[in-house]
Amino acid sequence: MTSWLQFALLALLSLTCTAYSSEYKITRLNKALSENPAVPIVFDSKTFAVATETPRNYSLFVVLTAEGKEFQCQPCQLFAQEVLLITQELHKRGPKNQVFFGVLDFAAGRDIFHKYKLTSVPFVYHFPPTEGPNKRVIKDEYEVYDLNRQGTKAEDFAFWVERHSGIKIAVRRPIDYQLYASYAFFGVTVLASLFMLQNQIIAFLSEKRLWQMMSLSMIVIFCSGYMWNQIRGAPFIGGNQGKPEFFAGGFQNQFVIESQIVGLLYGAISVFFVILYTQVPRIQNPAAQKTATFIVATLFIVTYSLLLKVFKFKNGGYPFALLL
């Protein structure tokens, strides 16, 4: 019986001794970094298992991805460039032996992906320290950075890294000289065009009708209740017992579609008035002029009657109406 007990204890000790120390794993991680210190450590299933097992006195962020051409994962490739900005900054100015970044591709770690039941990528898993001065106790084995909710930019990821590890990483993007050159070319082109066409531009901006139309359009838009919708965040349309409502009762409520209808009525009234005042008098034929006057005036009165009907609906105590 004693021999069996001794055998069990030896077996238990042999199992516990299989876990590598934090110092050993840091040495292995730094050795992997020495080959290319400005990029994430490339893991496979075995090295991932060793680096993430307990104990750990370091933070480890691992990007689980699928960058192979056969997977056609464009988000994986885009996020890899963002992570590279972080690892480059960490290599230049970050603390040593406290935080490491790695990447595990599906092609090199299928069993790990199956273990964590991953059906989409990319994801980032954070394995916090389990010993040492920076030890953290969390509910699960790891923490997950969800790119869909928290963002794919390096700045978003760096903020999350700081919040979970205490390591501040200032992302510095390289200067895109091609982008600035295109901006400069565009600016020079615009300035040259303005200089060459200055007479035509001045004549266009001096056109009285242009400012008349712009002023009239702005008046119609703001009289329709557009700014009220922007400030109050009005719903687009209402509903009552499954039926749509286009107008809200009272002056303290309003729908977006209501202001659009009112704007169309104001616009139609303005157009009819302008036509009646500027275009109809130019008709040389007296009979045609009278006919045009009757038609446009009728349209003006009917449209204004609709506007008054809407106003009376909003204010039930309003006593006046016109035709409708």
GROMACS .gro file of N, CA and C in nm, residues 136-279:
model
  432
  136ARG      N    1  -0.301   3.954  -1.179
  136ARG     CA    2  -0.442   3.989  -1.188
  136ARG      C    3  -0.526   3.862  -1.182
  137VAL      N    4  -0.635   3.872  -1.110
  137VAL     CA    5  -0.729   3.760  -1.101
  137VAL      C    6  -0.852   3.796  -1.182
  138ILE      N    7  -0.881   3.715  -1.284
  138ILE     CA    8  -0.997   3.739  -1.369
  138ILE      C    9  -1.089   3.618  -1.365
  139LYS      N   10  -1.209   3.637  -1.414
  139LYS     CA   11  -1.310   3.532  -1.407
  139LYS      C   12  -1.274   3.414  -1.494
  140ASP      N   13  -1.228   3.440  -1.616
  140ASP     CA   14  -1.194   3.333  -1.709
  140ASP      C   15  -1.043   3.323  -1.726
  141GLU      N   16  -1.004   3.232  -1.811
  141GLU     CA   17  -0.861   3.211  -1.836
  141GLU      C   18  -0.800   3.330  -1.910
  142TYR      N   19  -0.880   3.399  -1.989
  142TYR     CA   20  -0.829   3.505  -2.074
  142TYR      C   21  -0.936   3.612  -2.091
  143GLU      N   22  -0.896   3.727  -2.148
  143GLU     CA   23  -0.986   3.836  -2.181
  143GLU      C   24  -0.988   3.853  -2.332
  144VAL      N   25  -1.103   3.890  -2.386
  144VAL     CA   26  -1.121   3.894  -2.532
  144VAL      C   27  -1.138   4.038  -2.578
  145TYR      N   28  -1.063   4.074  -2.681
  145TYR     CA   29  -1.081   4.202  -2.750
  145TYR      C   30  -1.164   4.175  -2.875
  146ASP      N   31  -1.287   4.225  -2.876
  146ASP     CA   32  -1.379   4.203  -2.987
  146ASP      C   33  -1.366   4.320  -3.085
  147LEU      N   34  -1.309   4.293  -3.200
  147LEU     CA   35  -1.283   4.400  -3.297
  147LEU      C   36  -1.412   4.460  -3.351
  148ASN      N   37  -1.518   4.381  -3.361
  148ASN     CA   38  -1.643   4.432  -3.417
  148ASN      C   39  -1.704   4.539  -3.327
  149ARG      N   40  -1.686   4.528  -3.197
  149ARG     CA   41  -1.745   4.624  -3.104
  149ARG      C   42  -1.647   4.734  -3.062
  150GLN      N   43  -1.519   4.699  -3.054
  150GLN     CA   44  -1.423   4.792  -2.994
  150GLN      C   45  -1.330   4.859  -3.093
  151GLY      N   46  -1.337   4.821  -3.220
  151GLY     CA   47  -1.261   4.892  -3.322
  151GLY      C   48  -1.140   4.814  -3.372
  152THR      N   49  -1.101   4.843  -3.496
  152THR     CA   50  -0.989   4.774  -3.559
  152THR      C   51  -0.864   4.861  -3.568
  153LYS      N   52  -0.875   4.988  -3.527
  153LYS     CA   53  -0.759   5.077  -3.536
  153LYS      C   54  -0.660   5.050  -3.423
  154ALA      N   55  -0.535   5.079  -3.450
  154ALA     CA   56  -0.430   5.058  -3.351
  154ALA      C   57  -0.455   5.140  -3.225
  155GLU      N   58  -0.510   5.261  -3.242
  155GLU     CA   59  -0.536   5.348  -3.128
  155GLU      C   60  -0.639   5.285  -3.034
  156ASP      N   61  -0.744   5.224  -3.091
  156ASP     CA   62  -0.846   5.158  -3.009
  156ASP      C   63  -0.787   5.038  -2.935
  157PHE      N   64  -0.708   4.961  -3.006
  157PHE     CA   65  -0.647   4.843  -2.945
  157PHE      C   66  -0.547   4.883  -2.837
  158ALA      N   67  -0.468   4.989  -2.861
  158ALA     CA   68  -0.370   5.034  -2.762
  158ALA      C   69  -0.439   5.081  -2.635
  159PHE      N   70  -0.553   5.147  -2.649
  159PHE     CA   71  -0.629   5.191  -2.532
  159PHE      C   72  -0.677   5.071  -2.450
  160TRP      N   73  -0.723   4.966  -2.518
  160TRP     CA   74  -0.769   4.844  -2.450
  160TRP      C   75  -0.651   4.775  -2.382
  161VAL      N   76  -0.536   4.772  -2.448
  161VAL     CA   77  -0.416   4.711  -2.389
  161VAL      C   78  -0.377   4.785  -2.261
  162GLU      N   79  -0.380   4.917  -2.264
  162GLU     CA   80  -0.346   4.995  -2.145
  162GLU      C   81  -0.444   4.968  -2.032
  163ARG      N   82  -0.571   4.957  -2.065
  163ARG     CA   83  -0.673   4.936  -1.961
  163ARG      C   84  -0.659   4.799  -1.895
  164HIS      N   85  -0.610   4.699  -1.969
  164HIS     CA   86  -0.603   4.564  -1.914
  164HIS      C   87  -0.464   4.522  -1.867
  165SER      N   88  -0.361   4.598  -1.906
  165SER     CA   89  -0.226   4.560  -1.863
  165SER      C   90  -0.152   4.673  -1.793
  166GLY      N   91  -0.204   4.796  -1.804
  166GLY     CA   92  -0.135   4.909  -1.744
  166GLY      C   93  -0.019   4.960  -1.826
  167ILE      N   94   0.004   4.902  -1.942
  167ILE     CA   95   0.114   4.943  -2.029
  167ILE      C   96   0.061   5.044  -2.130
  168LYS      N   97   0.112   5.168  -2.124
  168LYS     CA   98   0.067   5.273  -2.216
  168LYS      C   99   0.151   5.268  -2.343
  169ILE      N  100   0.083   5.260  -2.458
  169ILE     CA  101   0.151   5.254  -2.587
  169ILE      C  102   0.099   5.369  -2.672
  170ALA      N  103   0.185   5.462  -2.706
  170ALA     CA  104   0.147   5.575  -2.791
  170ALA      C  105   0.169   5.537  -2.937
  171VAL      N  106   0.062   5.524  -3.012
  171VAL     CA  107   0.071   5.481  -3.151
  171VAL      C  108   0.121   5.597  -3.236
  172ARG      N  109   0.226   5.573  -3.310
  172ARG     CA  110   0.281   5.673  -3.401
  172ARG      C  111   0.278   5.617  -3.543
  173ARG      N  112   0.192   5.674  -3.623
  173ARG     CA  113   0.179   5.625  -3.760
  173ARG      C  114   0.286   5.689  -3.848
  174PRO      N  115   0.340   5.614  -3.943
  174PRO     CA  116   0.440   5.672  -4.034
  174PRO      C  117   0.376   5.778  -4.124
  175ILE      N  118   0.454   5.875  -4.161
  175ILE     CA  119   0.405   5.983  -4.247
  175ILE      C  120   0.377   5.928  -4.386
  176ASP      N  121   0.255   5.950  -4.433
  176ASP     CA  122   0.217   5.906  -4.567
  176ASP      C  123   0.247   6.020  -4.665
  177TYR      N  124   0.369   6.019  -4.720
  177TYR     CA  125   0.409   6.127  -4.809
  177TYR      C  126   0.326   6.128  -4.937
  178GLN      N  127   0.284   6.012  -4.982
  178GLN     CA  128   0.202   6.007  -5.103
  178GLN      C  129   0.067   6.075  -5.080
  179LEU      N  130   0.010   6.056  -4.960
  179LEU     CA  131  -0.118   6.119  -4.930
  179LEU      C  132  -0.104   6.271  -4.925
  180TYR      N  133   0.003   6.320  -4.858
  180TYR     CA  134   0.024   6.464  -4.850
  180TYR      C  135   0.055   6.522  -4.988
  181ALA      N  136   0.125   6.447  -5.071
  181ALA     CA  137   0.154   6.494  -5.206
  181ALA      C  138   0.025   6.507  -5.288
  182SER      N  139  -0.066   6.412  -5.271
  182SER     CA  140  -0.193   6.419  -5.343
  182SER      C  141  -0.275   6.538  -5.294
  183TYR      N  142  -0.272   6.565  -5.161
  183TYR     CA  143  -0.341   6.683  -5.108
  183TYR      C  144  -0.283   6.811  -5.167
  184ALA      N  145  -0.150   6.816  -5.173
  184ALA     CA  146  -0.085   6.935  -5.227
  184ALA      C  147  -0.120   6.954  -5.374
  185PHE      N  148  -0.119   6.845  -5.449
  185PHE     CA  149  -0.153   6.853  -5.591
  185PHE      C  150  -0.297   6.899  -5.609
  186PHE      N  151  -0.386   6.847  -5.528
  186PHE     CA  152  -0.527   6.886  -5.535
  186PHE      C  153  -0.543   7.034  -5.500
  187GLY      N  154  -0.472   7.079  -5.397
  187GLY     CA  155  -0.482   7.219  -5.357
  187GLY      C  156  -0.432   7.312  -5.465
  188VAL      N  157  -0.317   7.278  -5.526
  188VAL     CA  158  -0.262   7.361  -5.633
  188VAL      C  159  -0.356   7.364  -5.752
  189THR      N  160  -0.415   7.250  -5.784
  189THR     CA  161  -0.510   7.243  -5.896
  189THR      C  162  -0.631   7.331  -5.872
  190VAL      N  163  -0.683   7.327  -5.749
  190VAL     CA  164  -0.800   7.409  -5.715
  190VAL      C  165  -0.766   7.557  -5.724
  191LEU      N  166  -0.650   7.595  -5.668
  191LEU     CA  167  -0.610   7.736  -5.670
  191LEU      C  168  -0.588   7.784  -5.814
  192ALA      N  169  -0.526   7.699  -5.896
  192ALA     CA  170  -0.503   7.737  -6.036
  192ALA      C  171  -0.635   7.752  -6.111
  193SER      N  172  -0.728   7.661  -6.083
  193SER     CA  173  -0.859   7.670  -6.148
  193SER      C  174  -0.933   7.795  -6.106
  194LEU      N  175  -0.926   7.829  -5.976
  194LEU     CA  176  -0.992   7.951  -5.928
  194LEU      C  177  -0.931   8.076  -5.993
  195PHE      N  178  -0.799   8.074  -6.009
  195PHE     CA  179  -0.733   8.190  -6.069
  195PHE      C  180  -0.770   8.204  -6.216
  196MET      N  181  -0.773   8.092  -6.288
  196MET     CA  182  -0.802   8.097  -6.431
  196MET      C  183  -0.949   8.128  -6.458
  197LEU      N  184  -1.037   8.085  -6.367
  197LEU     CA  185  -1.181   8.103  -6.389
  197LEU      C  186  -1.239   8.210  -6.298
  198GLN      N  187  -1.155   8.300  -6.250
  198GLN     CA  188  -1.202   8.396  -6.151
  198GLN      C  189  -1.313   8.487  -6.206
  199ASN      N  190  -1.303   8.525  -6.332
  199ASN     CA  191  -1.408   8.613  -6.388
  199ASN      C  192  -1.542   8.541  -6.395
  200GLN      N  193  -1.540   8.414  -6.440
  200GLN     CA  194  -1.664   8.337  -6.448
  200GLN      C  195  -1.721   8.310  -6.310
  201ILE      N  196  -1.632   8.282  -6.213
  201ILE     CA  197  -1.678   8.252  -6.077
  201ILE      C  198  -1.741   8.377  -6.015
  202ILE      N  199  -1.677   8.491  -6.034
  202ILE     CA  200  -1.732   8.616  -5.979
  202ILE      C  201  -1.867   8.646  -6.042
  203ALA      N  202  -1.878   8.623  -6.173
  203ALA     CA  203  -2.006   8.648  -6.241
  203ALA      C  204  -2.114   8.553  -6.189
  204PHE      N  205  -2.073   8.427  -6.165
  204PHE     CA  206  -2.171   8.329  -6.114
  204PHE      C  207  -2.217   8.366  -5.973
  205LEU      N  208  -2.122   8.403  -5.887
  205LEU     CA  209  -2.158   8.438  -5.750
  205LEU      C  210  -2.232   8.572  -5.742
  206SER      N  211  -2.220   8.651  -5.846
  206SER     CA  212  -2.292   8.779  -5.849
  206SER      C  213  -2.432   8.766  -5.907
  207GLU      N  214  -2.467   8.648  -5.951
  207GLU     CA  215  -2.599   8.626  -6.010
  207GLU      C  216  -2.708   8.638  -5.903
  208LYS      N  217  -2.800   8.729  -5.927
  208LYS     CA  218  -2.904   8.757  -5.829
  208LYS      C  219  -2.995   8.637  -5.807
  209ARG      N  220  -3.025   8.566  -5.913
  209ARG     CA  221  -3.116   8.452  -5.902
  209ARG      C  222  -3.058   8.340  -5.815
  210LEU      N  223  -2.926   8.324  -5.821
  210LEU     CA  224  -2.861   8.221  -5.738
  210LEU      C  225  -2.888   8.247  -5.591
  211TRP      N  226  -2.867   8.370  -5.547
  211TRP     CA  227  -2.889   8.404  -5.406
  211TRP      C  228  -3.037   8.404  -5.370
  212GLN      N  229  -3.122   8.436  -5.466
  212GLN     CA  230  -3.266   8.428  -5.441
  212GLN      C  231  -3.308   8.284  -5.414
  213MET      N  232  -3.260   8.192  -5.498
  213MET     CA  233  -3.296   8.051  -5.481
  213MET      C  234  -3.237   7.994  -5.352
  214MET      N  235  -3.112   8.030  -5.322
  214MET     CA  236  -3.051   7.981  -5.199
  214MET      C  237  -3.124   8.033  -5.076
  215SER      N  238  -3.160   8.161  -5.078
  215SER     CA  239  -3.231   8.220  -4.964
  215SER      C  240  -3.368   8.157  -4.948
  216LEU      N  241  -3.438   8.139  -5.058
  216LEU     CA  242  -3.571   8.079  -5.053
  216LEU      C  243  -3.564   7.935  -5.003
  217SER      N  244  -3.463   7.863  -5.049
  217SER     CA  245  -3.447   7.723  -5.006
  217SER      C  246  -3.420   7.715  -4.856
  218MET      N  247  -3.333   7.801  -4.805
  218MET     CA  248  -3.301   7.801  -4.662
  218MET      C  249  -3.424   7.836  -4.579
  219ILE      N  250  -3.503   7.934  -4.626
  219ILE     CA  251  -3.625   7.973  -4.553
  219ILE      C  252  -3.722   7.857  -4.547
  220VAL      N  253  -3.741   7.787  -4.659
  220VAL     CA  254  -3.834   7.673  -4.663
  220VAL      C  255  -3.787   7.562  -4.570
  221ILE      N  256  -3.656   7.533  -4.573
  221ILE     CA  257  -3.603   7.424  -4.490
  221ILE      C  258  -3.624   7.452  -4.342
  222PHE      N  259  -3.592   7.573  -4.299
  222PHE     CA  260  -3.600   7.604  -4.156
  222PHE      C  261  -3.743   7.629  -4.110
  223CYS      N  262  -3.830   7.672  -4.201
  223CYS     CA  263  -3.971   7.686  -4.164
  223CYS      C  264  -4.040   7.550  -4.153
  224SER      N  265  -3.983   7.449  -4.215
  224SER     CA  266  -4.045   7.315  -4.212
  224SER      C  267  -4.025   7.243  -4.080
  225GLY      N  268  -3.935   7.292  -3.995
  225GLY     CA  269  -3.908   7.226  -3.867
  225GLY      C  270  -3.785   7.138  -3.870
  226TYR      N  271  -3.697   7.161  -3.967
  226TYR     CA  272  -3.577   7.078  -3.980
  226TYR      C  273  -3.489   7.085  -3.856
  227MET      N  274  -3.465   7.206  -3.804
  227MET     CA  275  -3.377   7.220  -3.689
  227MET      C  276  -3.439   7.158  -3.564
  228TRP      N  277  -3.570   7.162  -3.553
  228TRP     CA  278  -3.636   7.098  -3.439
  228TRP      C  279  -3.608   6.949  -3.440
  229ASN      N  280  -3.613   6.888  -3.559
  229ASN     CA  281  -3.583   6.745  -3.570
  229ASN      C  282  -3.439   6.715  -3.530
  230GLN      N  283  -3.347   6.802  -3.572
  230GLN     CA  284  -3.206   6.778  -3.541
  230GLN      C  285  -3.178   6.791  -3.392
  231ILE      N  286  -3.244   6.886  -3.327
  231ILE     CA  287  -3.219   6.911  -3.185
  231ILE      C  288  -3.288   6.805  -3.098
  232ARG      N  289  -3.412   6.774  -3.130
  232ARG     CA  290  -3.490   6.684  -3.046
  232ARG      C  291  -3.475   6.536  -3.084
  233GLY      N  292  -3.420   6.509  -3.200
  233GLY     CA  293  -3.410   6.369  -3.244
  233GLY      C  294  -3.545   6.306  -3.268
  234ALA      N  295  -3.629   6.372  -3.346
  234ALA     CA  296  -3.766   6.325  -3.370
  234ALA      C  297  -3.767   6.195  -3.448
  235PRO      N  298  -3.865   6.104  -3.420
  235PRO     CA  299  -3.878   5.982  -3.499
  235PRO      C  300  -3.924   6.013  -3.641
  236PHE      N  301  -3.894   5.923  -3.732
  236PHE     CA  302  -3.927   5.950  -3.873
  236PHE      C  303  -4.078   5.950  -3.895
  237ILE      N  304  -4.148   5.854  -3.836
  237ILE     CA  305  -4.292   5.841  -3.857
  237ILE      C  306  -4.354   5.784  -3.731
  238GLY      N  307  -4.480   5.814  -3.707
  238GLY     CA  308  -4.549   5.761  -3.591
  238GLY      C  309  -4.638   5.643  -3.627
  239GLY      N  310  -4.705   5.590  -3.527
  239GLY     CA  311  -4.794   5.477  -3.549
  239GLY      C  312  -4.897   5.467  -3.438
  240ASN      N  313  -5.015   5.423  -3.474
  240ASN     CA  314  -5.124   5.407  -3.379
  240ASN      C  315  -5.206   5.286  -3.418
  241GLN      N  316  -5.200   5.180  -3.336
  241GLN     CA  317  -5.274   5.056  -3.361
  241GLN      C  318  -5.238   4.998  -3.498
  242GLY      N  319  -5.112   5.000  -3.529
  242GLY     CA  320  -5.064   4.941  -3.654
  242GLY      C  321  -5.079   5.030  -3.776
  243LYS      N  322  -5.135   5.149  -3.760
  243LYS     CA  323  -5.153   5.240  -3.872
  243LYS      C  324  -5.049   5.353  -3.863
  244PRO      N  325  -4.991   5.390  -3.977
  244PRO     CA  326  -4.890   5.497  -3.975
  244PRO      C  327  -4.952   5.633  -3.947
  245GLU      N  328  -4.879   5.715  -3.875
  245GLU     CA  329  -4.920   5.852  -3.848
  245GLU      C  330  -4.815   5.946  -3.906
  246PHE      N  331  -4.861   6.040  -3.989
  246PHE     CA  332  -4.769   6.134  -4.053
  246PHE      C  333  -4.758   6.266  -3.978
  247PHE      N  334  -4.858   6.297  -3.894
  247PHE     CA  335  -4.857   6.422  -3.820
  247PHE      C  336  -4.880   6.394  -3.672
  248ALA      N  337  -4.799   6.456  -3.588
  248ALA     CA  338  -4.813   6.442  -3.443
  248ALA      C  339  -4.897   6.558  -3.391
  249GLY      N  340  -4.990   6.528  -3.303
  249GLY     CA  341  -5.076   6.631  -3.249
  249GLY      C  342  -5.003   6.723  -3.154
  250GLY      N  343  -5.039   6.852  -3.156
  250GLY     CA  344  -4.977   6.948  -3.066
  250GLY      C  345  -4.847   7.005  -3.120
  251PHE      N  346  -4.803   7.115  -3.058
  251PHE     CA  347  -4.681   7.183  -3.103
  251PHE      C  348  -4.555   7.129  -3.036
  252GLN      N  349  -4.568   7.040  -2.939
  252GLN     CA  350  -4.452   6.986  -2.869
  252GLN      C  351  -4.403   6.855  -2.928
  253ASN      N  352  -4.472   6.805  -3.030
  253ASN     CA  353  -4.435   6.679  -3.094
  253ASN      C  354  -4.429   6.698  -3.245
  254GLN      N  355  -4.345   6.618  -3.307
  254GLN     CA  356  -4.327   6.631  -3.452
  254GLN      C  357  -4.256   6.508  -3.505
  255PHE      N  358  -4.292   6.467  -3.627
  255PHE     CA  359  -4.225   6.358  -3.697
  255PHE      C  360  -4.140   6.416  -3.810
  256VAL      N  361  -4.037   6.340  -3.848
  256VAL     CA  362  -3.952   6.386  -3.957
  256VAL      C  363  -4.030   6.396  -4.088
  257ILE      N  364  -4.113   6.294  -4.113
  257ILE     CA  365  -4.191   6.296  -4.237
  257ILE      C  366  -4.290   6.412  -4.238
  258GLU      N  367  -4.334   6.453  -4.121
  258GLU     CA  368  -4.424   6.568  -4.110
  258GLU      C  369  -4.355   6.695  -4.157
  259SER      N  370  -4.231   6.717  -4.113
  259SER     CA  371  -4.159   6.837  -4.155
  259SER      C  372  -4.127   6.830  -4.304
  260GLN      N  373  -4.106   6.710  -4.358
  260GLN     CA  374  -4.082   6.698  -4.502
  260GLN      C  375  -4.206   6.737  -4.582
  261ILE      N  376  -4.323   6.692  -4.536
  261ILE     CA  377  -4.448   6.728  -4.604
  261ILE      C  378  -4.472   6.879  -4.596
  262VAL      N  379  -4.451   6.937  -4.477
  262VAL     CA  380  -4.469   7.081  -4.460
  262VAL      C  381  -4.370   7.158  -4.547
  263GLY      N  382  -4.246   7.109  -4.556
  263GLY     CA  383  -4.147   7.174  -4.642
  263GLY      C  384  -4.187   7.171  -4.788
  264LEU      N  385  -4.243   7.056  -4.833
  264LEU     CA  386  -4.290   7.048  -4.972
  264LEU      C  387  -4.404   7.146  -4.997
  265LEU      N  388  -4.495   7.160  -4.901
  265LEU     CA  389  -4.605   7.255  -4.916
  265LEU      C  390  -4.553   7.399  -4.922
  266TYR      N  391  -4.461   7.433  -4.832
  266TYR     CA  392  -4.401   7.567  -4.835
  266TYR      C  393  -4.328   7.591  -4.968
  267GLY      N  394  -4.255   7.490  -5.014
  267GLY     CA  395  -4.183   7.504  -5.140
  267GLY      C  396  -4.277   7.523  -5.257
  268ALA      N  397  -4.387   7.445  -5.261
  268ALA     CA  398  -4.483   7.458  -5.370
  268ALA      C  399  -4.549   7.596  -5.369
  269ILE      N  400  -4.585   7.643  -5.249
  269ILE     CA  401  -4.646   7.776  -5.238
  269ILE      C  402  -4.550   7.882  -5.289
  270SER      N  403  -4.422   7.870  -5.253
  270SER     CA  404  -4.322   7.969  -5.297
  270SER      C  405  -4.307   7.966  -5.448
  271VAL      N  406  -4.300   7.846  -5.507
  271VAL     CA  407  -4.285   7.834  -5.652
  271VAL      C  408  -4.405   7.894  -5.724
  272PHE      N  409  -4.526   7.862  -5.679
  272PHE     CA  410  -4.646   7.916  -5.744
  272PHE      C  411  -4.649   8.069  -5.735
  273PHE      N  412  -4.609   8.123  -5.621
  273PHE     CA  413  -4.609   8.269  -5.603
  273PHE      C  414  -4.507   8.333  -5.697
  274VAL      N  415  -4.388   8.274  -5.706
  274VAL     CA  416  -4.284   8.330  -5.793
  274VAL      C  417  -4.329   8.325  -5.939
  275ILE      N  418  -4.389   8.213  -5.979
  275ILE     CA  419  -4.438   8.202  -6.117
  275ILE      C  420  -4.546   8.305  -6.145
  276LEU      N  421  -4.636   8.321  -6.050
  276LEU     CA  422  -4.747   8.414  -6.067
  276LEU      C  423  -4.697   8.559  -6.076
  277TYR      N  424  -4.588   8.588  -6.007
  277TYR     CA  425  -4.538   8.725  -6.001
  277TYR      C  426  -4.440   8.757  -6.114
  278THR      N  427  -4.359   8.658  -6.155
  278THR     CA  428  -4.252   8.687  -6.251
  278THR      C  429  -4.277   8.634  -6.392
  279GLN      N  430  -4.341   8.518  -6.404
  279GLN     CA  431  -4.352   8.454  -6.535
  279GLN      C  432  -4.484   8.483  -6.606
   0.00000   0.00000   0.00000
